[in-house]
Short mmCIF file of C-alpha atoms (C1' of nucleotides) in Angstrom, two decimals:
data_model
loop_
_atom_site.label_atom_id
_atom_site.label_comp_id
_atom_site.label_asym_id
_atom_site.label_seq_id
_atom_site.Cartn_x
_atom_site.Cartn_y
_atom_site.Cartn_z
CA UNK A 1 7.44 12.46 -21.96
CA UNK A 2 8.29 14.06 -18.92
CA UNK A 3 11.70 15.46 -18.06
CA UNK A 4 10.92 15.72 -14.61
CA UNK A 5 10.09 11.79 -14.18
CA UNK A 6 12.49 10.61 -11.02
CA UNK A 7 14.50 8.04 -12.15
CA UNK A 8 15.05 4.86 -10.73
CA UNK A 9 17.65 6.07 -8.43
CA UNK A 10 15.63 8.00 -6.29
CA UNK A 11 13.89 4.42 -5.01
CA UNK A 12 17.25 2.78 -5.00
CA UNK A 13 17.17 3.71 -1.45
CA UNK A 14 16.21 2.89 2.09
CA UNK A 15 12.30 3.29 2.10
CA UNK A 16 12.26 5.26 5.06
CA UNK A 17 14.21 8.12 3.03
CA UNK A 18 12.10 7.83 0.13
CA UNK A 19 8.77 7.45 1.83
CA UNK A 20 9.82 11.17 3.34
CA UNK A 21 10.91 12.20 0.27
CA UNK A 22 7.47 11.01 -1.43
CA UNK A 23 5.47 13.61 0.65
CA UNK A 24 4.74 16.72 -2.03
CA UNK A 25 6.07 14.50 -5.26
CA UNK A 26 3.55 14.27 -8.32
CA UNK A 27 1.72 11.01 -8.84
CA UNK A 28 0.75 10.32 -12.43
CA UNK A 29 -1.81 7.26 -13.44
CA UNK A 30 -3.22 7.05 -16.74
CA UNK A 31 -3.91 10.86 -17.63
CA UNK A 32 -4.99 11.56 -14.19
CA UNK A 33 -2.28 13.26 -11.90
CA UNK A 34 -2.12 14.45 -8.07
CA UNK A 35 0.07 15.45 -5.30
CA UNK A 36 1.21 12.67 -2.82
CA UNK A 37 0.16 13.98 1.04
CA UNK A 38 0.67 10.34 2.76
CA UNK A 39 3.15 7.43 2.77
CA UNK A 40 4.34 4.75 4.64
CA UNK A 41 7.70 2.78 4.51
CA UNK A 42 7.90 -1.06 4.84
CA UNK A 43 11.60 -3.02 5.42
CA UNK A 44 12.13 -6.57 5.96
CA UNK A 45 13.68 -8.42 8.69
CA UNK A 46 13.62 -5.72 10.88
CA UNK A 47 10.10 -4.68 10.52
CA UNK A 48 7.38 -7.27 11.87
CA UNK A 49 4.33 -5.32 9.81
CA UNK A 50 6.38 -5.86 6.26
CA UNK A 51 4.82 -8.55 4.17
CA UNK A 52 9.11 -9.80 3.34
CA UNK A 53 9.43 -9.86 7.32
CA UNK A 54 9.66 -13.46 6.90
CA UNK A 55 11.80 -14.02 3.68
CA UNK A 56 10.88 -13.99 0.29
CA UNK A 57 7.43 -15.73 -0.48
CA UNK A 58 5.30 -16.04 -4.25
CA UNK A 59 3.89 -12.27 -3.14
CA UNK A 60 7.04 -10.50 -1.18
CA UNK A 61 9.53 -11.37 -3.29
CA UNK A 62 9.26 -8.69 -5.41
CA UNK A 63 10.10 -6.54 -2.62
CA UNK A 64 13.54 -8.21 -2.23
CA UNK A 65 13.53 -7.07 -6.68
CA UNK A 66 14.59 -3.51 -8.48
CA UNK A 67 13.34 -0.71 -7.08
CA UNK A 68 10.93 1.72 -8.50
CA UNK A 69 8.68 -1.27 -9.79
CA UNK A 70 4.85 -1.19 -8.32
CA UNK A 71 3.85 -3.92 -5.66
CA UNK A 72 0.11 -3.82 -5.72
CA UNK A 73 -2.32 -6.31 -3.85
CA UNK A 74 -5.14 -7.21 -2.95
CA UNK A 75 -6.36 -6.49 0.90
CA UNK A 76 -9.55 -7.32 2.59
CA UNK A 77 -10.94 -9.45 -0.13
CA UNK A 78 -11.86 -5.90 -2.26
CA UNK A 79 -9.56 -2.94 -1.83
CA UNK A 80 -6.29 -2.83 -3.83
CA UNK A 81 -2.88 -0.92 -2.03
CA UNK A 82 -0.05 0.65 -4.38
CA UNK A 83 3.15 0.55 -3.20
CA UNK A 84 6.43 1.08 -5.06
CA UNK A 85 9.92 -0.88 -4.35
CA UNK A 86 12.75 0.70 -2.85
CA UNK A 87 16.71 -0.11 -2.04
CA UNK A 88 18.95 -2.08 -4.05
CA UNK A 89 18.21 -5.42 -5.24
CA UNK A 90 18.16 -8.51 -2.79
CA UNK A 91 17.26 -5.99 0.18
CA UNK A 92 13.14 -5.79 0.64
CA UNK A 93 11.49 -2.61 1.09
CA UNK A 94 8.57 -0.64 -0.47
CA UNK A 95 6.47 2.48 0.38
CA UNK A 96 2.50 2.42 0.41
CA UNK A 97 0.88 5.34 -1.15
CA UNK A 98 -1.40 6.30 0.96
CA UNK A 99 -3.03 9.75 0.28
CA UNK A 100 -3.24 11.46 -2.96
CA UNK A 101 -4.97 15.15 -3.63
CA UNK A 102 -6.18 15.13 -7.21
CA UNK A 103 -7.25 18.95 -7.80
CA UNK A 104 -10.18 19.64 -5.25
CA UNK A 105 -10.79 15.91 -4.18
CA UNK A 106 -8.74 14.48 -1.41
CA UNK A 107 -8.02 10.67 -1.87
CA UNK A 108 -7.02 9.95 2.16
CA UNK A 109 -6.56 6.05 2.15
CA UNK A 110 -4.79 3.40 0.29
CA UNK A 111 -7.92 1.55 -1.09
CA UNK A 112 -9.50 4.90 -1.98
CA UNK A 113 -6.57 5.87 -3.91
CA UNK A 114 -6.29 2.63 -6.21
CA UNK A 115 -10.36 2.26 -6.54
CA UNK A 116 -10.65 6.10 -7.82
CA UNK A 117 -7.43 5.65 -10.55
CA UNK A 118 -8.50 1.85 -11.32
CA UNK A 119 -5.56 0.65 -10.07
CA UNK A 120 -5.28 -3.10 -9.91
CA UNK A 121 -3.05 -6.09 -9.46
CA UNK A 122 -2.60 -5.90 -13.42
CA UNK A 123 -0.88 -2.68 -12.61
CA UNK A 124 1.59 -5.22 -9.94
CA UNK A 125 5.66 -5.12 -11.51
CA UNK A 126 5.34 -2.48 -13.62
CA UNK A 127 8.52 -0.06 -13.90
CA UNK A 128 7.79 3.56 -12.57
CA UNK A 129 10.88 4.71 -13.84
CA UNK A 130 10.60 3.57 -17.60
CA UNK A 131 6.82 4.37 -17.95
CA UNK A 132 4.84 7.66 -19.26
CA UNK A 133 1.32 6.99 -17.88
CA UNK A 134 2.82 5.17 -14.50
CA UNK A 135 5.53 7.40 -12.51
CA UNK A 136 6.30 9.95 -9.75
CA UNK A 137 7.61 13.66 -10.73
CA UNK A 138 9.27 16.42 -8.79
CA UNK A 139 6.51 18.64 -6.76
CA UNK A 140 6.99 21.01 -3.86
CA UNK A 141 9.35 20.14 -0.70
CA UNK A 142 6.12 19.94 2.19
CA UNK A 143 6.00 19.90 6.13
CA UNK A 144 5.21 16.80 6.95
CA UNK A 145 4.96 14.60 10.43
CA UNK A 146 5.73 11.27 11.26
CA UNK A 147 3.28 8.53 13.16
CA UNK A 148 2.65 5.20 13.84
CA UNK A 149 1.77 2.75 10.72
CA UNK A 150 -1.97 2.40 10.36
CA UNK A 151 -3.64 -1.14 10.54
CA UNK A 152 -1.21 -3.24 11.46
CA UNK A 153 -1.18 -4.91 14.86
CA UNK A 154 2.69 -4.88 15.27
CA UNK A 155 5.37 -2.57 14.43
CA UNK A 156 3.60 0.02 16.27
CA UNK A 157 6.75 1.86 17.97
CA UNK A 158 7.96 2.67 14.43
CA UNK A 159 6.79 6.00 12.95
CA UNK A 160 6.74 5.08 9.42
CA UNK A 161 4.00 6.70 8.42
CA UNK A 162 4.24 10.64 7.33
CA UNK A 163 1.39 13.32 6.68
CA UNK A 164 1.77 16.15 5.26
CA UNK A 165 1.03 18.92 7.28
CA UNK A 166 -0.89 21.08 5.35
CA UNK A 167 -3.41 18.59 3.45
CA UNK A 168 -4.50 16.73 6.44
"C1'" DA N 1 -7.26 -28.30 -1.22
"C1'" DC N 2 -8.30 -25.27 2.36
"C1'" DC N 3 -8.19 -22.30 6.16
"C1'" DC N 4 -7.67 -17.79 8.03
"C1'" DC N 5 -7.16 -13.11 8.29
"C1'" DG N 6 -5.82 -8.64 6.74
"C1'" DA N 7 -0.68 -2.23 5.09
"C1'" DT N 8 -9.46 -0.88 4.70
"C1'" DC N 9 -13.68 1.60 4.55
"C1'" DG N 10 -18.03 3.36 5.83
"C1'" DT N 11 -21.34 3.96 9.18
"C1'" DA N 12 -22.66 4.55 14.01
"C1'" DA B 1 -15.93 1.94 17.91
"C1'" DC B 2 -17.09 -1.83 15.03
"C1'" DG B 3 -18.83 -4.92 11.57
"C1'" DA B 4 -18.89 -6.18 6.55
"C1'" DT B 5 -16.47 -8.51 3.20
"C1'" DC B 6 -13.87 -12.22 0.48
"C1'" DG B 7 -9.71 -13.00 -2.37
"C1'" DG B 8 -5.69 -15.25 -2.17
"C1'" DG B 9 -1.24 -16.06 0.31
"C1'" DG B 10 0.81 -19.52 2.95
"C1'" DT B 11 0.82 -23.84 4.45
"C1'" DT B 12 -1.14 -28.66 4.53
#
DNA sequence: ACCCCGATCGTA
DNA sequence: ACGATCGGGGTT
C-alpha cells in the first residue's frame, strides 16, 4: 500500500490540467514502476481528435464515466494505448500515456509503453485510484513543453501534448 | 454482417 | 518519408 497513491481527485479534473500535472508522476503496473515523461489530453465536443467528439458510443462512453478509471484500446489492429479518465462524471476527457522511463530504458510511445508492461484491453475500466498494482504516485515537479497531438489528422492547432524537457 | 481506417512502429 | 498490419468500432 502506498500512501503516496493520488487519489481520485487529482483526475476529477479538466485533462488538460492533469495531463500537465502527469509529467514527472510515478507510474506503477504490476511490480514494474517508472517515471511518466509524455502525455496527451483528449476532451469532447470541443476537440475533433477525441474518440467522445461525437457523443457517447459502446467505446467512448467511458470517457463521459468517473475519472481515474483506465480507457485502454486497441489501435492499428496490434498496439494497445493507456489512457486514464479525467473530469467529473457526464463530461468526457482522458489523458494518453505516452512515454514512460523505467530505470535505464526509455519507453517513448504509447504502443511501446503497453506492449513492454503487458498492458491490454483486460486492463480497460479498472480504478487507478482504488488499486495497488494499477496507479499513479507523487514524483518530481519537471520542465516540460507543450506541442501539437501526434497522429491525428485534426486538432492540430491544439498543443495537447507535453514532453518533458529533460528525458526527451 | 461488413467495411474502413487509425491517439503506431520500425525501417529506409 | 512510408508501408505493414488487422482488430474492432460504427454503421448498415
Amino acid at each position: 500500500m502506498n500512501k503516496d497513491k493520488l487519489p481520485k481527485s487529482f483526475y476529477q479534473r479538466s485533462s488538460l490540467e492533469v495531463a500537465k500535472d502527469l509529467i514527472g508522476k510515478r507510474f506503477f503496473f504490476n511490480g514494474i514502476s517508472g517515471i511518466i515523461t509524455e502525455t496527451e489530453c483528449y476532451s469532447g465536443s470541443d476537440d475533433p481528435a477525441s474518440h467522445a467528439f461525437k457523443g457517447r458510443t459502446l467505446r467512448s462512453s467511458i470517457m463521459f464515466g468517473q475519472a481515474g478509471i483506465s480507457y485502454v484500446y486497441l489501435i492499428y489492429g496490434m498496439y494497445h494505448c493507456l489512457n486514464i479518465v479525467t473530469d467529473v462524471e457526464g463530461t468526457p476527457g482522458a489523458v494518453l500515456l505516452r512515454g514512460l522511463k523505467v530505470d535505464d530504458l526509455h519507453l517513448d510511445g504509447p504502443g511501446k509503453l503497453c506492449r513492454f508492461l503487458n498492458i491490454t484491453k483486460e486492463h480497460n475500466g479498472l480504478d487507478l485510484s482504488l488499486l495497488d498494482d494499477f496507479y499513479c504516485s507523487d514524483g518530481q515537479a519537471l520542465e516540460y513543453k507543450a506541442t501539437p497531438r501526434i497522429g491525428i489528422k485534426v486538432g492540430q492547432d491544439k498543443l495537447w501534448r507535453f514532453v518533458s524537457a529533460i528525458y526527451n
